[in-house]
mmCIF file with all atom_site columns, C-alpha atoms in Angstrom:
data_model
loop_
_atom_site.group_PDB
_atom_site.id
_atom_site.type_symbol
_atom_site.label_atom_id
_atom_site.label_alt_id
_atom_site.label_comp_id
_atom_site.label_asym_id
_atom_site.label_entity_id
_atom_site.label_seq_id
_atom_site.pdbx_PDB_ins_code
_atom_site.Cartn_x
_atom_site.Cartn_y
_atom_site.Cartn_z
_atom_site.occupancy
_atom_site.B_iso_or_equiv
_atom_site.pdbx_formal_charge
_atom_site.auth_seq_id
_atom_site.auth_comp_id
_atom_site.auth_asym_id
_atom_site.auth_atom_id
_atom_site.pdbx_PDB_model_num
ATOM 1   C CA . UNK A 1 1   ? 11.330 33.785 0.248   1.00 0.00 ? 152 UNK A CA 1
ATOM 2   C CA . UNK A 1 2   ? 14.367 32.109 2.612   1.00 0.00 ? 153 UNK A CA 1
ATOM 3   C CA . UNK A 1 3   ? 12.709 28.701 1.209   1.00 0.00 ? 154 UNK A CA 1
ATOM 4   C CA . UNK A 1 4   ? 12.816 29.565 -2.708  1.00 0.00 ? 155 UNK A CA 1
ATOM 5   C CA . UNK A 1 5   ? 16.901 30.600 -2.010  1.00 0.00 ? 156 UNK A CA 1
ATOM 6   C CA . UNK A 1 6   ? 17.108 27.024 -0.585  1.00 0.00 ? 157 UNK A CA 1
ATOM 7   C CA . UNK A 1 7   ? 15.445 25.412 -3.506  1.00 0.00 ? 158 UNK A CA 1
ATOM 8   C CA . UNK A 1 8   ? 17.720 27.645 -5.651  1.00 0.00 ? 159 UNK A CA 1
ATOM 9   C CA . UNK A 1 9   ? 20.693 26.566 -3.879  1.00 0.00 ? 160 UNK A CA 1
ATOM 10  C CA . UNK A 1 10  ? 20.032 22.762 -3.969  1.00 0.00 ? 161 UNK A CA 1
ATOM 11  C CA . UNK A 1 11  ? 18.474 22.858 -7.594  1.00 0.00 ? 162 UNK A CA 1
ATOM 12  C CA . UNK A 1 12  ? 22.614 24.509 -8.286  1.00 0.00 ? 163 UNK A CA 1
ATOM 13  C CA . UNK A 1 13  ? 23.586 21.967 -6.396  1.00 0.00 ? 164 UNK A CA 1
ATOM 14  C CA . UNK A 1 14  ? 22.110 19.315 -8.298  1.00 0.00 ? 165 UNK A CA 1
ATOM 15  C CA . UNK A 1 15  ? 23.371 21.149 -11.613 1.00 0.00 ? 166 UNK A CA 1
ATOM 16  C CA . UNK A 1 16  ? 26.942 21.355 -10.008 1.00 0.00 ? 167 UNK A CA 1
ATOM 17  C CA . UNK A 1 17  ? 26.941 17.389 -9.533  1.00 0.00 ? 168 UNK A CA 1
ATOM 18  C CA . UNK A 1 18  ? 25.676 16.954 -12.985 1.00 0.00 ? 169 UNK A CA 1
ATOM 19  C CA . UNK A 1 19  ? 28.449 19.107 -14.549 1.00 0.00 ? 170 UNK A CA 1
ATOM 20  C CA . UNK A 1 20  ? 31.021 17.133 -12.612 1.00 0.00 ? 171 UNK A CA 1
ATOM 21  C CA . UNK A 1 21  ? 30.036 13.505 -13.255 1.00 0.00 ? 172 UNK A CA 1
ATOM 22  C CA . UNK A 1 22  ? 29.858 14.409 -17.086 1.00 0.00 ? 173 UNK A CA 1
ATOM 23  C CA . UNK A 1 23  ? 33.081 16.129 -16.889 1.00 0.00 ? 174 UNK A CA 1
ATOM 24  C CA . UNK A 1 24  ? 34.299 13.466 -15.441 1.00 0.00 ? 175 UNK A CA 1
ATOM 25  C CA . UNK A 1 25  ? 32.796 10.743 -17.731 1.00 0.00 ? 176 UNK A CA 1
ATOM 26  C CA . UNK A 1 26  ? 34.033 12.816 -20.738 1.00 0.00 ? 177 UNK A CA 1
ATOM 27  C CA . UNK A 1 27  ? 37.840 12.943 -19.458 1.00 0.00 ? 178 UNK A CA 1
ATOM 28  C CA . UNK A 1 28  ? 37.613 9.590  -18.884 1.00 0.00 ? 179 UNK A CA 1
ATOM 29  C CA . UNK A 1 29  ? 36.544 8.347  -21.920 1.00 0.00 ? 180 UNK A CA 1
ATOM 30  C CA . UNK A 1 30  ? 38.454 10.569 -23.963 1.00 0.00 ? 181 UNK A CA 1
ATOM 31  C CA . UNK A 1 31  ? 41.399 9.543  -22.297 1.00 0.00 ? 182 UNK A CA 1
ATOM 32  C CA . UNK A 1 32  ? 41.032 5.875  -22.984 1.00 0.00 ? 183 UNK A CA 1
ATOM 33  C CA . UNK A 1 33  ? 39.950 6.419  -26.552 1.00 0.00 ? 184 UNK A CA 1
ATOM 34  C CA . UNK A 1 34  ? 42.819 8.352  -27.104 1.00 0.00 ? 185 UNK A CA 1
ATOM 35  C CA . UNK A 1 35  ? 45.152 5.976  -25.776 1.00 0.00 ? 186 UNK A CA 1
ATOM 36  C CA . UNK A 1 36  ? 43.408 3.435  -27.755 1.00 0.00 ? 187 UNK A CA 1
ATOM 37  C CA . UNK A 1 37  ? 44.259 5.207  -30.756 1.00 0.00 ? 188 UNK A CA 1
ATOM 38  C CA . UNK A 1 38  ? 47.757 6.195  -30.101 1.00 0.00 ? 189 UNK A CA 1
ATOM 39  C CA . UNK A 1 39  ? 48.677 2.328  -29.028 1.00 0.00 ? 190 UNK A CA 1
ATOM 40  C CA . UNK A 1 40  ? 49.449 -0.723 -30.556 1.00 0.00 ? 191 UNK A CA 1
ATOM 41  C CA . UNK A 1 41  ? 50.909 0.280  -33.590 1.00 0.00 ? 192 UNK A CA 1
ATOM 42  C CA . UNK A 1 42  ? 47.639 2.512  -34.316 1.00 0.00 ? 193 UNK A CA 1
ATOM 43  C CA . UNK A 1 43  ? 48.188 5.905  -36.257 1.00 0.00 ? 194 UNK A CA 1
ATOM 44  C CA . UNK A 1 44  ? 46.641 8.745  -35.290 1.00 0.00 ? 195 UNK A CA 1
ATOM 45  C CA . UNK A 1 45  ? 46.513 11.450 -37.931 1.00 0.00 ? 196 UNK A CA 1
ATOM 46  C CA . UNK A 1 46  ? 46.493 14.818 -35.970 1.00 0.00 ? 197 UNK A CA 1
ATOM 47  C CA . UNK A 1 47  ? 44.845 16.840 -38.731 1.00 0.00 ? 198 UNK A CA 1
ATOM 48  C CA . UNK A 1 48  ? 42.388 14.698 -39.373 1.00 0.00 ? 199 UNK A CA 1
ATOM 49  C CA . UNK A 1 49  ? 41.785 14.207 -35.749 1.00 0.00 ? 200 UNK A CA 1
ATOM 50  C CA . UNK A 1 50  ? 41.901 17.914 -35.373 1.00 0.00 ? 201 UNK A CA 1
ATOM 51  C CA . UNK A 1 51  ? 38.799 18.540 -38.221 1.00 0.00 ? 202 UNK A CA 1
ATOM 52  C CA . UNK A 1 52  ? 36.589 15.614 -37.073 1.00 0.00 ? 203 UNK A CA 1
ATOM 53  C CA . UNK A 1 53  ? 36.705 16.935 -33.195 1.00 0.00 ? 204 UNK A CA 1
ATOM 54  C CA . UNK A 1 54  ? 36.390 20.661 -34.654 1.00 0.00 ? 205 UNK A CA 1
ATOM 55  C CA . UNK A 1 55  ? 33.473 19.648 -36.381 1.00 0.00 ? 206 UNK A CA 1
ATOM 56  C CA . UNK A 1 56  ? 31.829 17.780 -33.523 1.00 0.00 ? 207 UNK A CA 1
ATOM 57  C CA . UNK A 1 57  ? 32.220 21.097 -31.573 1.00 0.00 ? 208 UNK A CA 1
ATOM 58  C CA . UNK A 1 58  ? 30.615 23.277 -33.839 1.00 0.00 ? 209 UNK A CA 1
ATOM 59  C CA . UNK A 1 59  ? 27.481 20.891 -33.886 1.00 0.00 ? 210 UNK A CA 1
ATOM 60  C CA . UNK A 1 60  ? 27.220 20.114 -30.478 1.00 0.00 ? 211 UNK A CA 1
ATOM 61  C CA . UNK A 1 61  ? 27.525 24.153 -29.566 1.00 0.00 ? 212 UNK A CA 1
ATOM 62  C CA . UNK A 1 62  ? 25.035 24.608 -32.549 1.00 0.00 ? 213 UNK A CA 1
ATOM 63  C CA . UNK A 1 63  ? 22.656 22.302 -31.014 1.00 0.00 ? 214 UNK A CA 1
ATOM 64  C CA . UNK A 1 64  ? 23.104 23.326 -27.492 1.00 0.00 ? 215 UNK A CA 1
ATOM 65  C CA . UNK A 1 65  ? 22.618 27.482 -28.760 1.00 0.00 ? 216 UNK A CA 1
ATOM 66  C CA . UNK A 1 66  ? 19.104 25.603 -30.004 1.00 0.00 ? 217 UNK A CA 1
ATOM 67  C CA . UNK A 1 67  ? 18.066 24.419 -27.298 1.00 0.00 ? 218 UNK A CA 1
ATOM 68  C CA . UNK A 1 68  ? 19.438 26.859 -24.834 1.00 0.00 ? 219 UNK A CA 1
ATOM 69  C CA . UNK A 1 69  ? 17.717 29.440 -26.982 1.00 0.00 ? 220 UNK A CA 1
ATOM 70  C CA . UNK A 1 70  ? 20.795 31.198 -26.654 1.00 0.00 ? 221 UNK A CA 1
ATOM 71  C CA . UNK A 1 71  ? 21.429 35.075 -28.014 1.00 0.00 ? 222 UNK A CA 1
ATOM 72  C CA . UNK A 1 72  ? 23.826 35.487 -30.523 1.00 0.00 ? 223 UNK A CA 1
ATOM 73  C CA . UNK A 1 73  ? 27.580 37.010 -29.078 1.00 0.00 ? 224 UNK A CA 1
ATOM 74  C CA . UNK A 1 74  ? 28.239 40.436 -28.792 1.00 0.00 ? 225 UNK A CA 1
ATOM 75  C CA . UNK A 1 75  ? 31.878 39.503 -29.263 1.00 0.00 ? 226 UNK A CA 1
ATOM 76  C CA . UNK A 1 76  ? 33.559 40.653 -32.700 1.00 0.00 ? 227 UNK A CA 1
ATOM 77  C CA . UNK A 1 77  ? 34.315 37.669 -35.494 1.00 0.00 ? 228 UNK A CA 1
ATOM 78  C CA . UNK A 1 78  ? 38.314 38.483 -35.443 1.00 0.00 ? 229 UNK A CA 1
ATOM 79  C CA . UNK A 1 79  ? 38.438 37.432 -31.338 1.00 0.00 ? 230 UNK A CA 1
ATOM 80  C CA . UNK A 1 80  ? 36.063 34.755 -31.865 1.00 0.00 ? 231 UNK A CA 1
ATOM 81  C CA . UNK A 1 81  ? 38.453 33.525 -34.828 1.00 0.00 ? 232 UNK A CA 1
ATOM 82  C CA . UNK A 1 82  ? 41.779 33.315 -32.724 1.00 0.00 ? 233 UNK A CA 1
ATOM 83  C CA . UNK A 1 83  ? 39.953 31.930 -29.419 1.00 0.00 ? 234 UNK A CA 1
ATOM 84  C CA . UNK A 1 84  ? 39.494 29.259 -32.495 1.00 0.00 ? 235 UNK A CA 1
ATOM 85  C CA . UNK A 1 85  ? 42.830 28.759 -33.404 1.00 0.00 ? 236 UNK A CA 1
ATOM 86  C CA . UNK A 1 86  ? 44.363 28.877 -30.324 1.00 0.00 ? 237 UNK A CA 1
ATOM 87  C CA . UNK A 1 87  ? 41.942 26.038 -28.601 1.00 0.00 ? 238 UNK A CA 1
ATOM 88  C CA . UNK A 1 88  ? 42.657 24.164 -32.321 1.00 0.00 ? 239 UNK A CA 1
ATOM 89  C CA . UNK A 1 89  ? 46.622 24.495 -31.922 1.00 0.00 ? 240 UNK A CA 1
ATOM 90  C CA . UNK A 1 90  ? 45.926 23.413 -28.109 1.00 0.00 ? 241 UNK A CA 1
ATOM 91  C CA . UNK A 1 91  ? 44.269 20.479 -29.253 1.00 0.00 ? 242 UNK A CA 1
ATOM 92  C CA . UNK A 1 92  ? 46.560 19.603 -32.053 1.00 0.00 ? 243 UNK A CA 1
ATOM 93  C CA . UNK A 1 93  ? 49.750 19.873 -29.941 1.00 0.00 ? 244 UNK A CA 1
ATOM 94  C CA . UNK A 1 94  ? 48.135 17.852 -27.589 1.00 0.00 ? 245 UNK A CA 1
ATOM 95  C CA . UNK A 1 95  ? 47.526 15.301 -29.636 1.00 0.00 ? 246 UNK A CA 1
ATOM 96  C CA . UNK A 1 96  ? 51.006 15.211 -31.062 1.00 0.00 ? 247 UNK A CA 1
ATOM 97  C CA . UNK A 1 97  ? 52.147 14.880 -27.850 1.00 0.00 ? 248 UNK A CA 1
ATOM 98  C CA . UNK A 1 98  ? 51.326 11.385 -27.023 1.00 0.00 ? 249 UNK A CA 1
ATOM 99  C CA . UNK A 1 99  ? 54.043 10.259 -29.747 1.00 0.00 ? 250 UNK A CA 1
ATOM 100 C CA . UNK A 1 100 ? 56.377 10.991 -26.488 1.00 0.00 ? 251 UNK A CA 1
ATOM 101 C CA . UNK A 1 101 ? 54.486 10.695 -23.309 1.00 0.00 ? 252 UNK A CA 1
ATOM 102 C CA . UNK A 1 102 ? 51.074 8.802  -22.575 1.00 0.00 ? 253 UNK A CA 1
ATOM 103 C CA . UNK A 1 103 ? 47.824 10.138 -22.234 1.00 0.00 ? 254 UNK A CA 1
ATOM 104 C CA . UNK A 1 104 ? 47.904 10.683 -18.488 1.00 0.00 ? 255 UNK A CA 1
ATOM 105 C CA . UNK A 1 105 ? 51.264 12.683 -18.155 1.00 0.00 ? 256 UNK A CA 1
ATOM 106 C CA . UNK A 1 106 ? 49.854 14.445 -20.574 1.00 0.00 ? 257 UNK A CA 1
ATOM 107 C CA . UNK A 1 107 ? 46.875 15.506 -18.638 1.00 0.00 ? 258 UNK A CA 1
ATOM 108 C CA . UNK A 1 108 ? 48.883 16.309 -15.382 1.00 0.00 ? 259 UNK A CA 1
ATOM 109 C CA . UNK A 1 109 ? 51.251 18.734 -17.625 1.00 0.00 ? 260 UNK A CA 1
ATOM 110 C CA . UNK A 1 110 ? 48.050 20.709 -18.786 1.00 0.00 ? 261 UNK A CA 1
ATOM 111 C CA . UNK A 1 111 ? 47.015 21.092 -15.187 1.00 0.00 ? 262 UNK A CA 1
ATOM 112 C CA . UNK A 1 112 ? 49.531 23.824 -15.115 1.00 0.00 ? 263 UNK A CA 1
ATOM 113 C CA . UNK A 1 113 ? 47.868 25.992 -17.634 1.00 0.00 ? 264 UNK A CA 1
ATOM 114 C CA . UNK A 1 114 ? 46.768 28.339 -15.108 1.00 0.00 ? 265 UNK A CA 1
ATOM 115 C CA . UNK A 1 115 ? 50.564 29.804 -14.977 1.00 0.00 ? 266 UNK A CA 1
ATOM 116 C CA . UNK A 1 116 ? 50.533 31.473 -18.739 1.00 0.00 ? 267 UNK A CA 1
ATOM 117 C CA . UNK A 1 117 ? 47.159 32.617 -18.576 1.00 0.00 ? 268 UNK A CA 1
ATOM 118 C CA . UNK A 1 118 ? 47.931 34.359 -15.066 1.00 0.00 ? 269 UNK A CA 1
ATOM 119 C CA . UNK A 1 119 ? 51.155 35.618 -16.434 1.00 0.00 ? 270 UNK A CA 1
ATOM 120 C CA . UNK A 1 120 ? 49.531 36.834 -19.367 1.00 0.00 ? 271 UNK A CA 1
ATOM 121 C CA . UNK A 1 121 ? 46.114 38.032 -17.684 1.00 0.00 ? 272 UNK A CA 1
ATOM 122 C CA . UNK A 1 122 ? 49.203 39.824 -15.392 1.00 0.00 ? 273 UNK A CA 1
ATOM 123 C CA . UNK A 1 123 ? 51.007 41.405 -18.291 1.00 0.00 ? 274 UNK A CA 1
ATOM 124 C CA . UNK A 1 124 ? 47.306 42.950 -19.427 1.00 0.00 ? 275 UNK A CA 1
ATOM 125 C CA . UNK A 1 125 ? 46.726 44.207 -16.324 1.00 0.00 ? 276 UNK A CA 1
ATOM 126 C CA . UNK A 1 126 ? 44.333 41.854 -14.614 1.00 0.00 ? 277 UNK A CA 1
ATOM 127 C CA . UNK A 1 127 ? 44.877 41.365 -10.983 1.00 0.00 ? 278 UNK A CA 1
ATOM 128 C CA . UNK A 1 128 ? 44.646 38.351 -9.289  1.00 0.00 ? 279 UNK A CA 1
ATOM 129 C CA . UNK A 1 129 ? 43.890 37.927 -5.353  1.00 0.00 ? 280 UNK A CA 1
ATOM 130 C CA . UNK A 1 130 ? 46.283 35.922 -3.336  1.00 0.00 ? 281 UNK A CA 1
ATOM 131 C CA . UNK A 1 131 ? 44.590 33.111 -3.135  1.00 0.00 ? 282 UNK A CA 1
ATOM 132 C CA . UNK A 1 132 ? 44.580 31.959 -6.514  1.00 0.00 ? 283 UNK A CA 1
ATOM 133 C CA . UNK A 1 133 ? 48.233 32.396 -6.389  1.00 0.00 ? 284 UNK A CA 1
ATOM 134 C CA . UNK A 1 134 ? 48.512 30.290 -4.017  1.00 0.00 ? 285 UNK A CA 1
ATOM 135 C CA . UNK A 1 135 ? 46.244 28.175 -5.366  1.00 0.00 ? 286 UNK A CA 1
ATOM 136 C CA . UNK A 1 136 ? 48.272 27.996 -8.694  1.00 0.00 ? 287 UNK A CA 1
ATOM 137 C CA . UNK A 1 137 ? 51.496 27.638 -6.946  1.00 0.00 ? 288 UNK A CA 1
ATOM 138 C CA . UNK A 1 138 ? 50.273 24.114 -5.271  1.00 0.00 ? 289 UNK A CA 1
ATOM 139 C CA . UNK A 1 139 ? 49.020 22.479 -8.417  1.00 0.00 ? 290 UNK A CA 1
ATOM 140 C CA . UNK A 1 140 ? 51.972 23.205 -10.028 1.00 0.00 ? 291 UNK A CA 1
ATOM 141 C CA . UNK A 1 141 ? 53.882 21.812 -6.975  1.00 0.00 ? 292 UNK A CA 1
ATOM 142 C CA . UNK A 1 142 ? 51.373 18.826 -7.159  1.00 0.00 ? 293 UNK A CA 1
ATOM 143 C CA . UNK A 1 143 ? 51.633 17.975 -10.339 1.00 0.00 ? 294 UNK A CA 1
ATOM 144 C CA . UNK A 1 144 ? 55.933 18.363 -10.035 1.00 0.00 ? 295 UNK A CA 1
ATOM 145 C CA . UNK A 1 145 ? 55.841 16.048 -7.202  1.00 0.00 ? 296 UNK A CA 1
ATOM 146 C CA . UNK A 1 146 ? 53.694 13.569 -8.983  1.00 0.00 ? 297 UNK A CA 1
ATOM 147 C CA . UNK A 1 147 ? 55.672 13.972 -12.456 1.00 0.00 ? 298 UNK A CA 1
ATOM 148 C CA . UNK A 1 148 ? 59.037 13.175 -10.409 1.00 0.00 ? 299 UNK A CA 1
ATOM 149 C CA . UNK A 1 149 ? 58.163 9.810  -9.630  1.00 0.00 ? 300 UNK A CA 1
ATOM 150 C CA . UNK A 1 150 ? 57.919 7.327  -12.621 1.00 0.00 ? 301 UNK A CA 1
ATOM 151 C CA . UNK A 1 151 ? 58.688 7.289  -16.103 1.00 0.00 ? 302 UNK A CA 1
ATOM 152 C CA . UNK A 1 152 ? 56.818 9.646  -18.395 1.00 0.00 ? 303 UNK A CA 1
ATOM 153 C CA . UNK A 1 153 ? 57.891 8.242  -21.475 1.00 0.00 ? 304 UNK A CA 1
ATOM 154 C CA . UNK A 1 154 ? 56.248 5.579  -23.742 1.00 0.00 ? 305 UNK A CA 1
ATOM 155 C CA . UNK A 1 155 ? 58.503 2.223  -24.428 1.00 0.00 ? 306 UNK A CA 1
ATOM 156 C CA . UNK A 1 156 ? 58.431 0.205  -27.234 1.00 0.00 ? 307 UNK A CA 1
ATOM 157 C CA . UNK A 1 157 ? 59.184 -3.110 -25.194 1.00 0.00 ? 308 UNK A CA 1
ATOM 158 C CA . UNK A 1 158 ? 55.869 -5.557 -25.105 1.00 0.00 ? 309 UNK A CA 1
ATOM 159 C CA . UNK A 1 159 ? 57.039 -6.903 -22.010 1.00 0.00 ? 310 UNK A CA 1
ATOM 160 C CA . UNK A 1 160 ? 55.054 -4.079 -19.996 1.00 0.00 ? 311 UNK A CA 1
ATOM 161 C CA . UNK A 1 161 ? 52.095 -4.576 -22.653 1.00 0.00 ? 312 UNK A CA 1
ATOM 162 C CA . UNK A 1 162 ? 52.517 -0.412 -23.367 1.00 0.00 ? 313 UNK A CA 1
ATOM 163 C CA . UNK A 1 163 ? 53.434 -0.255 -27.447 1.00 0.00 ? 314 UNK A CA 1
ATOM 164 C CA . UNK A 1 164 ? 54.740 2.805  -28.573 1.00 0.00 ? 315 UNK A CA 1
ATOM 165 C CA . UNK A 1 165 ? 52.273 5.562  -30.296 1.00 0.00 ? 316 UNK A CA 1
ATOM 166 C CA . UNK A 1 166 ? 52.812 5.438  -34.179 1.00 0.00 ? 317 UNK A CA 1
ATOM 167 C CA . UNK A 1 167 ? 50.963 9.317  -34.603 1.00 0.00 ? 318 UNK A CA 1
ATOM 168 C CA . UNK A 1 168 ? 51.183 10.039 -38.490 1.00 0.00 ? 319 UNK A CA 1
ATOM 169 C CA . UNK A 1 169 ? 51.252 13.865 -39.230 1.00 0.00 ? 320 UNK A CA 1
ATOM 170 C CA . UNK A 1 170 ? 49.031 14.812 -42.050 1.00 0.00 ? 321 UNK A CA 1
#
């Protein structure tokens, strides 16, 4: 018995290690492909953008429900719809973004998500232990201490080989 919870635990283990090499492999690369995009005089249309990544989600969670041999949601259509187009305004605001500040200021700035959805997980009711509070309260600090040194802002000079984003809205 004691050896099967070991297994268990090192077999989550594994899984755990997976999960954060390709999270970390995806963040990467998405981060240099958008940069890639939004440099150099590229355009970027965010709409467009928006539909070709929405549609890449929809088949890779279509193929993973496949092969998970997942059970459909018990969760209505309508809150399924505005999870949607919330994580689809997230994404296109994020996008439009980088016409001001580049990719990785960008990322540091949505490190301090957590504060609206504890505020508004407060303002339902929802109870948080101290902890994350805390936990909260020094990313944000971390990320403010790291945002005040540098420039966040893109330059147009070519002396620093960083051209200016030329994003398009749709």
């Amino acid at each position: 018995q004691q050896q099967q919870q070991q297994q268990h635990n090192h077999q989550e283990l594994i899984w755990l290690f997976i999960c954060f090499l390709g999270i970390m492999a995806s963040f990467v690369c998405y981060g240099l492909l958008l940069e890639f995009a939004t440099s150099g005089g590229r355009t970027l249309h965010e709409l467009s953008f928006l539909f070709v990544t929405s549609g890449l989600y929809t088949l890779t969670a279509a193929a993973g429900r496949y092969v998970r041999d997942e059970t459909p949601t018990t969760i209505p259509p309508a809150r399924f719809a505005v999870l949607g187009l919330t994580s689809m305004g997230s994404t296109f605001f994020s996008v439009r973004s980088l016409r001001y500040v580049i990719y990785p200021i960008q990322v540091l700035a949505k490190s301090c998500k957590p504060v609206p959805v504890m505020l508004m997980g407060a303002m339902m009711g929802k109870s948080y232990p101290l902890k994350k509070y805390i936990n909260v309260v020094m990313i944000v600090l971390g990320v403010a201490l790291f945002m005040g040194g540098g420039s966040s802002h893109k330059t147009s000079s070519d002396d620093d080989g960083e051209a200016e984003a030329e994003v398009v809205e749709e």
